[in-house]
């Protein structure tokens, strides 16, 4: 608990420092607090360049953060969340301590120099690196290290967006990918601590200021559902285009990696010259779209422009998140969809802003496939609860469409392209290709299922593994009985050990056969009662051997023996 509080405080302070860095570099390189809302204005620092300064801003930023990332922390390139997911799933939560500093500077420079990316990926990686560093300093176990990494991620999201619940569910759903009570409690503590610091620095107001929306007619739910289906497809499309552009940049670039952001910044600058609304994160543009200030044609241009700008920023080696861009795309898609409906069915369409708000959550859900996080974060970012029902429906439908169209999310696809599948448990190299038949032991003498429990106790007590197989009179396998279950049954007030048969306390563990891989057998042993499992024939009805942790350890130490030939 103490470590979770410390990590939460560190993530909160890190979020405050990171947002200050973004503001500082944006003012330095553009001359405005947020150039996306400034139109084609000139940079007051270099008024002679007029609006053409946007050609130089990404180049200058790239000249600084390109060598910084290449020299000190290559994992700081890109959108950050997949690296944290990989560290938790495969590296025991170990993240290099310098990542926090490098990611802060690189992402702040990238966003301040016009990079069309978001803040959430960097702050997740920054907070996670802080949690990992603290865990290594105090030498905690790997399972606790993973929780501290999730605490850092939750704290970063909570402080930077004033969204404590969203931080918790983002960490649980995407980083840890489980919801155990202990880890949930620690993540909540970190998120609350970080939120207190964030609110002290930024105030206790919703991150986005939007007008109130309501659903006036039941038929609008069908329109919102259709938007959810469309948004899911857009989220998958954004994912595909992002990595297609990254592959194209990899194919085209032949120079040193440190120079790639600066050279590619010329292309980004040309895009910003045409569409200055793509400069940086672009929250003012998002709010204008949801408020109904843009026409349909321009909303489509902004949607396509954001997909291209974000993909190009990541492709040239930029550093920043994809969460905010997905919200931006969803706002443009939803507002355009709502505006079109107002022309086609003005009597039932409802306000444009409602569709923009729902589109934000649905596109993110389609890209990240994190429906719980999408619902919570949209509520906390806007403080708008009135359309929670259509929001939930659209997000669930968008998630379903995303799953139907693609096996991967915008985060997991980056790892799969490296040959990493987070849904698969990595098999130990020493166990690869080895089957149970090569290491199994002779089966212990089984218990007759009709034997009274009181008579079976002696055999269970003498069993070295605390578990014995149970069979019928015809030697048909029934399951296993453990000494623990027998003791609990006999200790009952109404237990009658003479009348109770052993078959009444048997249970069926995960079946293991001769051809089962040792890695699968080890997983079954971990979840089984006792310290051994029966090995069954192909029909699963006959007992032919026994496998234990010791036999698998012997295989690792001495190497597996050849499988005996059938008589």
XYZ file of C-alpha atoms in Angstrom:
567
model
C 0.000 0.000 0.000
C 2.822 2.383 0.834
C 4.539 1.688 -2.478
C 1.262 2.210 -4.362
C 0.831 5.592 -2.657
C 4.398 6.597 -3.531
C 3.990 5.523 -7.159
C 0.691 7.405 -7.392
C 2.309 10.553 -6.036
C 5.240 10.178 -8.432
C 2.921 9.644 -11.402
C 0.889 12.690 -10.428
C 3.966 14.889 -10.206
C 5.232 13.387 -13.457
C 1.943 14.246 -15.188
C 2.170 17.840 -13.948
C 5.758 18.130 -15.203
C 4.889 16.490 -18.529
C 2.003 18.856 -19.254
C 4.230 21.789 -18.361
C 6.859 20.542 -20.812
C 4.257 20.262 -23.573
C 3.013 23.778 -22.914
C 6.554 25.165 -22.829
C 7.687 23.516 -26.075
C 4.414 24.425 -27.834
C 4.862 28.087 -26.896
C 8.518 27.976 -27.918
C 8.039 26.300 -31.304
C 4.660 27.766 -32.348
C 4.296 30.916 -30.265
C 0.775 29.863 -29.201
C -0.670 27.924 -26.283
C -2.392 25.587 -28.800
C -1.709 26.292 -32.456
C -4.468 23.942 -33.654
C -6.980 26.671 -32.780
C -4.930 29.554 -34.253
C -5.704 28.986 -37.918
C -2.839 29.976 -40.203
C -1.417 32.509 -37.753
C 2.282 33.324 -37.728
C 4.685 32.480 -34.921
C 5.276 35.748 -32.999
C 8.848 34.619 -32.293
C 9.612 34.619 -36.048
C 6.939 36.855 -37.611
C 8.878 37.134 -40.858
C 8.174 33.505 -41.706
C 4.421 33.967 -41.491
C 2.490 30.722 -41.514
C 5.427 28.942 -43.177
C 7.107 28.407 -39.827
C 5.168 25.126 -39.516
C 7.585 23.641 -42.035
C 10.422 24.118 -39.558
C 8.771 23.331 -36.199
C 8.614 19.515 -36.668
C 12.129 19.498 -38.113
C 13.644 21.393 -35.180
C 11.823 19.186 -32.667
C 12.965 16.047 -34.495
C 16.584 17.183 -34.477
C 16.445 17.190 -30.669
C 14.309 14.171 -29.733
C 15.528 11.906 -32.547
C 19.102 11.556 -31.206
C 17.793 11.590 -27.618
C 15.587 8.542 -28.179
C 18.130 6.691 -30.309
C 20.916 7.168 -27.793
C 19.204 6.665 -24.428
C 15.857 4.814 -24.754
C 14.717 3.385 -28.081
C 11.529 2.096 -26.459
C 10.439 5.743 -26.037
C 9.681 5.866 -29.788
C 6.054 5.376 -30.809
C 2.911 5.394 -28.695
C 4.263 3.703 -25.568
C 1.383 1.553 -24.300
C 2.425 -1.647 -26.167
C 5.863 -1.434 -24.574
C 4.301 -1.285 -21.121
C 1.979 -4.195 -21.941
C 4.979 -6.242 -23.080
C 6.976 -5.371 -19.962
C 4.130 -6.528 -17.708
C 3.347 -9.713 -19.639
C 6.839 -10.881 -20.535
C 9.480 -9.042 -18.502
C 8.059 -9.139 -15.011
C 7.287 -5.417 -15.110
C 10.903 -4.349 -15.685
C 11.190 -1.007 -17.503
C 14.448 0.918 -17.807
C 14.466 3.912 -15.416
C 15.681 6.369 -18.070
C 12.493 5.781 -20.086
C 10.545 8.195 -17.871
C 12.884 11.117 -18.563
C 13.457 10.369 -22.249
C 9.775 9.773 -22.951
C 8.826 13.023 -21.212
C 11.221 15.117 -23.257
C 10.701 13.299 -26.567
C 6.902 13.346 -26.456
C 6.725 16.945 -25.242
C 9.041 18.015 -28.071
C 7.111 15.983 -30.619
C 3.714 17.394 -29.587
C 5.090 20.913 -29.134
C 6.652 20.723 -32.601
C 3.362 19.834 -34.268
C 3.283 16.053 -33.904
C -0.352 14.973 -34.210
C -0.319 12.566 -31.276
C -1.735 12.424 -27.755
C -0.547 12.607 -24.192
C -1.946 9.363 -22.771
C 0.622 6.948 -24.242
C 3.596 8.934 -22.944
C 2.127 9.494 -19.486
C 1.304 5.787 -19.182
C 4.884 4.898 -20.053
C 6.271 7.590 -17.750
C 4.195 6.491 -14.764
C 4.902 2.826 -15.448
C 8.641 3.456 -15.611
C 8.460 5.216 -12.248
C 6.603 2.265 -10.715
C 9.070 -0.235 -12.158
C 12.062 1.764 -10.951
C 10.710 1.974 -7.409
C 9.951 -1.741 -7.418
C 13.509 -2.580 -8.457
C 14.969 -0.291 -5.813
C 13.124 -2.049 -2.995
C 13.551 -5.492 -4.621
C 9.950 -6.663 -4.622
C 8.711 -9.847 -6.295
C 7.702 -9.830 -9.949
C 3.976 -10.141 -9.272
C 4.111 -7.031 -7.068
C 6.296 -5.295 -9.662
C 3.585 -5.742 -12.284
C 1.038 -4.183 -9.959
C 3.320 -1.190 -9.327
C 3.701 -0.701 -13.080
C -0.092 -0.691 -13.400
C -0.270 1.778 -10.497
C 2.024 4.130 -12.393
C -0.058 3.844 -15.556
C -3.305 4.487 -13.675
C -1.806 7.433 -11.833
C -0.580 9.029 -15.030
C -3.975 8.802 -16.733
C -5.807 9.950 -13.606
C -3.715 13.076 -13.083
C -3.344 14.258 -16.658
C -7.052 13.878 -17.554
C -8.624 14.372 -14.096
C -10.104 10.912 -14.522
C -9.339 8.639 -11.525
C -11.795 5.895 -12.502
C -10.607 5.863 -16.098
C -7.026 5.520 -14.890
C -7.955 2.484 -12.818
C -9.828 0.683 -15.576
C -7.247 1.574 -18.224
C -4.567 -0.068 -16.084
C -6.674 -3.119 -15.220
C -8.161 -3.715 -18.683
C -5.153 -2.956 -20.881
C -2.012 -3.190 -18.741
C -2.636 -5.933 -16.152
C -5.468 -7.538 -18.135
C -7.056 -8.999 -14.997
C -9.253 -7.784 -12.141
C -7.965 -9.429 -8.965
C -9.118 -7.754 -5.767
C -5.640 -7.069 -4.384
C -4.250 -5.467 -7.530
C -7.471 -3.482 -7.997
C -7.145 -2.017 -4.521
C -3.539 -0.982 -5.045
C -4.289 0.595 -8.433
C -7.192 2.540 -6.915
C -4.920 3.917 -4.171
C -2.367 5.076 -6.725
C -5.038 6.625 -8.935
C -6.639 8.534 -6.061
C -3.278 9.845 -4.855
C -2.326 10.967 -8.351
C -5.730 12.591 -8.914
C -5.394 14.672 -5.764
C -2.090 16.042 -7.034
C -3.491 16.599 -10.523
C -6.525 18.457 -9.215
C -4.334 20.633 -7.011
C -2.346 21.634 -10.099
C -5.034 21.788 -12.813
C -8.291 22.251 -10.902
C -11.278 19.949 -10.427
C -13.125 20.442 -13.706
C -13.923 18.071 -16.601
C -11.138 17.835 -19.142
C -13.469 18.750 -22.018
C -16.143 21.448 -21.717
C -19.157 20.432 -23.764
C -22.808 21.534 -23.798
C -25.378 19.202 -22.165
C -27.010 16.589 -24.394
C -30.148 14.517 -24.025
C -31.918 11.759 -25.934
C -35.365 13.011 -26.929
C -36.772 10.014 -28.784
C -36.397 6.241 -28.529
C -35.693 5.989 -32.261
C -32.418 7.838 -31.698
C -31.017 4.670 -30.128
C -31.047 2.996 -33.536
C -29.145 5.924 -34.994
C -26.582 5.758 -32.197
C -26.246 1.991 -32.715
C -25.534 2.522 -36.409
C -22.891 5.080 -35.446
C -21.300 2.465 -33.155
C -21.035 -0.004 -36.024
C -19.474 2.625 -38.274
C -17.104 3.806 -35.565
C -15.838 0.267 -34.961
C -14.886 0.008 -38.621
C -13.176 3.407 -38.497
C -11.174 2.342 -35.438
C -9.920 -0.775 -37.228
C -9.219 1.254 -40.362
C -7.132 3.722 -38.374
C -5.137 0.840 -36.915
C -4.426 -0.652 -40.333
C -3.444 2.695 -41.886
C -1.202 3.568 -38.935
C 0.943 0.469 -39.388
C 0.781 0.636 -43.174
C 2.259 4.153 -43.054
C 4.866 2.973 -40.540
C 5.873 0.142 -42.895
C 6.060 2.597 -45.785
C 8.341 4.885 -43.773
C 10.533 1.918 -42.815
C 10.795 0.922 -46.478
C 11.586 4.446 -47.695
C 14.087 5.493 -45.016
C 17.724 4.556 -45.605
C 19.518 7.004 -43.305
C 20.437 6.885 -39.609
C 17.486 6.451 -37.255
C 18.351 9.517 -35.197
C 17.767 11.749 -38.248
C 14.480 10.144 -39.294
C 12.145 12.390 -37.231
C 13.787 15.562 -38.535
C 13.751 14.548 -42.200
C 10.237 13.137 -41.948
C 9.222 16.324 -40.192
C 9.310 18.071 -43.570
C 6.360 15.939 -44.729
C 4.521 16.602 -41.483
C 5.184 20.325 -41.878
C 3.653 20.310 -45.367
C 0.519 18.681 -43.983
C 0.334 21.247 -41.164
C 0.702 24.033 -43.715
C -2.519 22.834 -45.345
C -4.334 21.744 -42.152
C -3.014 23.636 -39.102
C -5.808 21.993 -37.074
C -3.606 18.880 -37.007
C -0.931 20.656 -34.934
C -0.444 18.852 -31.623
C -3.252 17.133 -29.747
C -6.039 19.351 -31.111
C -8.551 19.426 -28.243
C -9.902 22.913 -29.179
C -10.741 21.613 -32.661
C -12.446 18.599 -31.107
C -14.587 20.819 -28.883
C -15.551 23.010 -31.863
C -16.651 19.934 -33.820
C -18.792 18.580 -30.986
C -20.303 22.052 -30.546
C -21.469 21.953 -34.194
C -19.217 24.712 -35.535
C -17.993 22.865 -38.660
C -19.782 21.835 -41.848
C -19.944 18.191 -42.940
C -17.323 18.466 -45.692
C -14.745 20.022 -43.373
C -15.434 17.386 -40.711
C -14.604 14.666 -43.247
C -11.401 16.500 -44.167
C -10.419 16.732 -40.511
C -11.148 13.022 -39.977
C -8.974 11.929 -42.899
C -6.347 14.518 -42.030
C -6.024 13.253 -38.446
C -5.610 9.657 -39.585
C -2.842 10.695 -41.977
C -1.173 13.129 -39.565
C -1.076 10.697 -36.633
C 0.125 7.820 -38.813
C 2.843 10.008 -40.318
C 3.965 11.287 -36.905
C 4.369 7.732 -35.595
C 5.844 6.502 -38.884
C 8.684 9.023 -38.953
C 9.707 8.031 -35.435
C 7.655 10.462 -33.384
C 6.734 9.872 -29.758
C 3.156 10.190 -28.562
C -0.111 8.400 -27.884
C -2.988 7.282 -30.103
C -5.797 7.687 -27.554
C -6.359 11.408 -28.122
C -6.208 11.041 -31.932
C -8.853 8.307 -31.759
C -11.081 10.649 -29.723
C -10.487 13.377 -32.320
C -11.443 11.032 -35.155
C -14.525 9.894 -33.278
C -15.636 13.489 -32.722
C -15.259 14.311 -36.426
C -17.032 11.103 -37.481
C -19.859 11.533 -34.979
C -20.386 15.232 -35.663
C -20.415 14.638 -39.419
C -22.818 11.738 -38.989
C -25.108 13.804 -36.770
C -25.029 16.781 -39.150
C -25.963 14.526 -42.061
C -28.863 13.061 -40.070
C -30.152 16.542 -39.282
C -30.421 17.165 -43.018
C -32.055 13.798 -43.704
C -34.299 13.443 -40.630
C -34.380 16.756 -38.743
C -37.344 15.688 -36.629
C -35.647 12.737 -34.885
C -31.907 13.245 -35.323
C -31.169 15.171 -32.128
C -28.182 17.481 -31.497
C -24.944 17.032 -33.438
C -22.876 17.134 -30.257
C -24.446 13.964 -28.871
C -23.258 12.026 -31.916
C -19.820 13.603 -31.662
C -19.494 12.587 -28.029
C -20.618 9.013 -28.687
C -18.370 8.779 -31.727
C -15.373 9.650 -29.549
C -15.878 6.702 -27.237
C -16.881 4.307 -30.007
C -13.848 4.927 -32.239
C -11.514 4.489 -29.276
C -13.305 1.241 -28.400
C -12.977 0.083 -32.000
C -9.246 0.786 -32.024
C -8.263 -0.317 -28.501
C -11.083 -2.822 -27.832
C -11.375 -1.693 -24.225
C -15.109 -1.076 -23.744
C -15.059 -0.584 -19.968
C -12.304 2.014 -20.214
C -14.072 3.729 -23.119
C -17.333 4.154 -21.198
C -15.680 5.353 -17.993
C -13.220 7.698 -19.642
C -15.865 9.402 -21.783
C -17.985 10.032 -18.706
C -15.061 11.461 -16.735
C -13.553 13.513 -19.564
C -16.826 15.295 -20.227
C -18.817 14.994 -17.005
C -21.790 14.222 -19.260
C -24.015 11.418 -17.934
C -27.231 12.134 -19.821
C -26.369 9.961 -22.832
C -24.662 7.115 -20.975
C -27.110 4.484 -22.316
C -26.572 5.145 -26.044
C -22.866 5.625 -25.324
C -22.625 2.171 -23.775
C -24.589 0.584 -26.615
C -22.460 2.217 -29.307
C -19.213 1.276 -27.565
C -20.238 -2.377 -27.215
C -21.243 -2.538 -30.880
C -18.002 -0.847 -31.949
C -16.029 -3.392 -29.913
C -17.923 -6.247 -31.557
C -17.286 -4.895 -35.048
C -13.611 -4.455 -34.199
C -13.329 -8.046 -33.008
C -15.110 -9.277 -36.137
C -12.819 -7.326 -38.475
C -9.483 -7.874 -36.720
C -7.848 -10.208 -34.244
C -5.686 -7.412 -32.849
C -6.099 -3.983 -31.321
C -4.070 -0.897 -32.073
C -1.850 -1.859 -29.124
C -1.487 -5.624 -29.560
C -0.871 -5.412 -33.322
C 2.419 -3.612 -32.698
C 3.547 -6.516 -30.526
C 2.261 -9.202 -32.889
C 4.312 -7.632 -35.682
C 7.322 -8.360 -33.462
C 6.218 -11.964 -33.016
C 4.715 -11.449 -29.531
C 1.213 -12.750 -28.758
C 0.117 -11.633 -25.302
C -2.694 -14.195 -25.249
C -0.258 -17.097 -25.462
C 1.746 -18.244 -22.481
C 5.405 -18.474 -23.537
C 6.626 -22.029 -23.412
C 9.971 -22.643 -21.729
C 12.589 -23.535 -24.314
C 13.509 -26.666 -22.369
C 9.901 -27.857 -22.528
C 9.317 -27.125 -26.200
C 8.300 -30.265 -28.080
C 8.510 -32.529 -24.995
C 5.431 -34.599 -24.155
C 4.151 -36.096 -20.922
C 4.806 -39.613 -22.192
C 8.574 -39.071 -21.946
C 8.582 -38.123 -18.254
C 5.553 -39.787 -16.672
C 5.936 -42.115 -13.701
C 4.063 -45.355 -12.934
C 0.624 -44.593 -11.586
C 0.110 -45.096 -7.829
C -2.323 -47.762 -6.736
C -5.794 -46.303 -7.357
C -8.678 -46.183 -4.917
C -11.867 -48.092 -5.613
C -14.712 -45.598 -6.022
C -16.978 -47.729 -3.824
C -14.471 -47.851 -0.942
C -15.702 -46.164 2.252
C -13.958 -42.863 2.856
C -12.788 -43.941 6.308
C -10.958 -46.928 4.754
C -9.329 -44.736 2.089
C -7.830 -42.291 4.581
C -4.801 -44.486 5.341
C -3.885 -44.718 1.641
C -4.295 -40.953 1.166
C -2.154 -40.221 4.228
C 0.630 -42.464 2.929
C 0.456 -40.946 -0.569
C 3.613 -38.825 -1.181
C 1.643 -36.350 -3.300
C -1.516 -36.004 -1.213
C -3.677 -37.190 -4.095
C -4.680 -40.565 -5.561
C -6.649 -41.609 -8.652
C -10.092 -43.148 -8.225
C -11.455 -45.896 -10.515
C -14.466 -48.199 -10.733
C -14.451 -51.970 -10.379
C -13.858 -52.164 -14.138
C -10.815 -49.806 -13.832
C -12.664 -46.923 -15.462
C -11.159 -43.593 -14.396
C -13.467 -41.451 -12.218
C -11.194 -38.635 -11.093
C -8.873 -37.912 -8.167
C -9.305 -37.706 -4.408
C -7.108 -35.527 -2.204
C -6.181 -35.837 1.446
C -7.367 -32.281 2.025
C -10.856 -32.967 0.645
C -11.083 -36.170 2.661
C -10.118 -34.361 5.871
C -12.634 -31.585 5.265
C -15.392 -34.115 4.581
C -14.649 -36.224 7.662
C -14.489 -33.100 9.836
C -18.089 -32.220 8.963
C -20.660 -32.526 11.713
C -22.852 -34.903 9.697
C -20.048 -36.877 8.054
C -20.172 -40.643 8.175
C -16.863 -42.005 6.960
C -18.134 -45.563 6.908
C -21.086 -44.860 4.629
C -19.533 -42.177 2.404
C -17.801 -43.643 -0.677
C -14.586 -42.167 -2.072
C -16.355 -41.457 -5.376
C -18.392 -38.741 -3.642
C -15.314 -36.558 -3.062
C -13.608 -37.089 -6.416
C -13.139 -34.255 -8.847
C -11.933 -34.117 -12.438
C -8.739 -32.098 -12.942
C -7.717 -30.864 -16.364
C -7.094 -34.031 -18.433
C -3.499 -34.902 -19.297
C -2.576 -37.499 -21.909
C 0.609 -39.113 -23.186
C 0.837 -36.622 -26.080
C 0.210 -33.525 -23.937
C 3.034 -30.975 -24.037
C 4.904 -30.528 -20.766
C 4.148 -26.816 -20.772
C 0.393 -27.591 -20.820
C 0.848 -30.267 -18.154
C 2.676 -27.747 -15.965
C -0.225 -25.308 -16.303
C -2.620 -28.099 -15.275
C -0.456 -28.980 -12.271
C -0.403 -25.381 -11.080
C -4.204 -25.268 -10.896
C -4.728 -28.825 -9.568
C -5.221 -29.924 -5.976
C -2.348 -32.030 -4.706
C 1.038 -32.441 -6.332
C 0.326 -34.921 -9.093
C -1.994 -35.643 -12.016
C -3.098 -38.873 -13.678
C -2.043 -39.544 -17.249
C -4.907 -41.012 -19.288
C -5.153 -42.962 -22.517
C -6.599 -41.518 -25.728
C -10.170 -42.267 -24.623
C -9.691 -40.502 -21.288
C -11.171 -43.463 -19.422
C -8.083 -45.509 -18.465
C -5.236 -44.637 -16.109
C -1.796 -45.316 -17.649
C 0.648 -43.143 -15.676
C 1.297 -40.226 -13.344
C 3.007 -36.833 -13.755
C 4.313 -34.565 -10.995
C 6.268 -31.341 -10.589
C 9.295 -33.464 -9.714
C 9.137 -35.442 -12.942
C 8.962 -32.220 -14.992
C 11.850 -30.748 -12.983
C 13.868 -33.898 -13.682
C 13.182 -33.461 -17.386
C 14.462 -29.882 -17.214
C 17.575 -30.898 -15.297
C 18.634 -34.121 -17.025
C 16.747 -33.876 -20.285
C 13.705 -35.969 -21.186
C 14.107 -39.697 -21.770
C 12.861 -41.345 -24.974
C 9.206 -42.310 -24.821
C 8.853 -46.060 -24.200
C 7.566 -48.086 -27.102
C 4.161 -49.671 -26.762
C 4.248 -53.363 -25.969
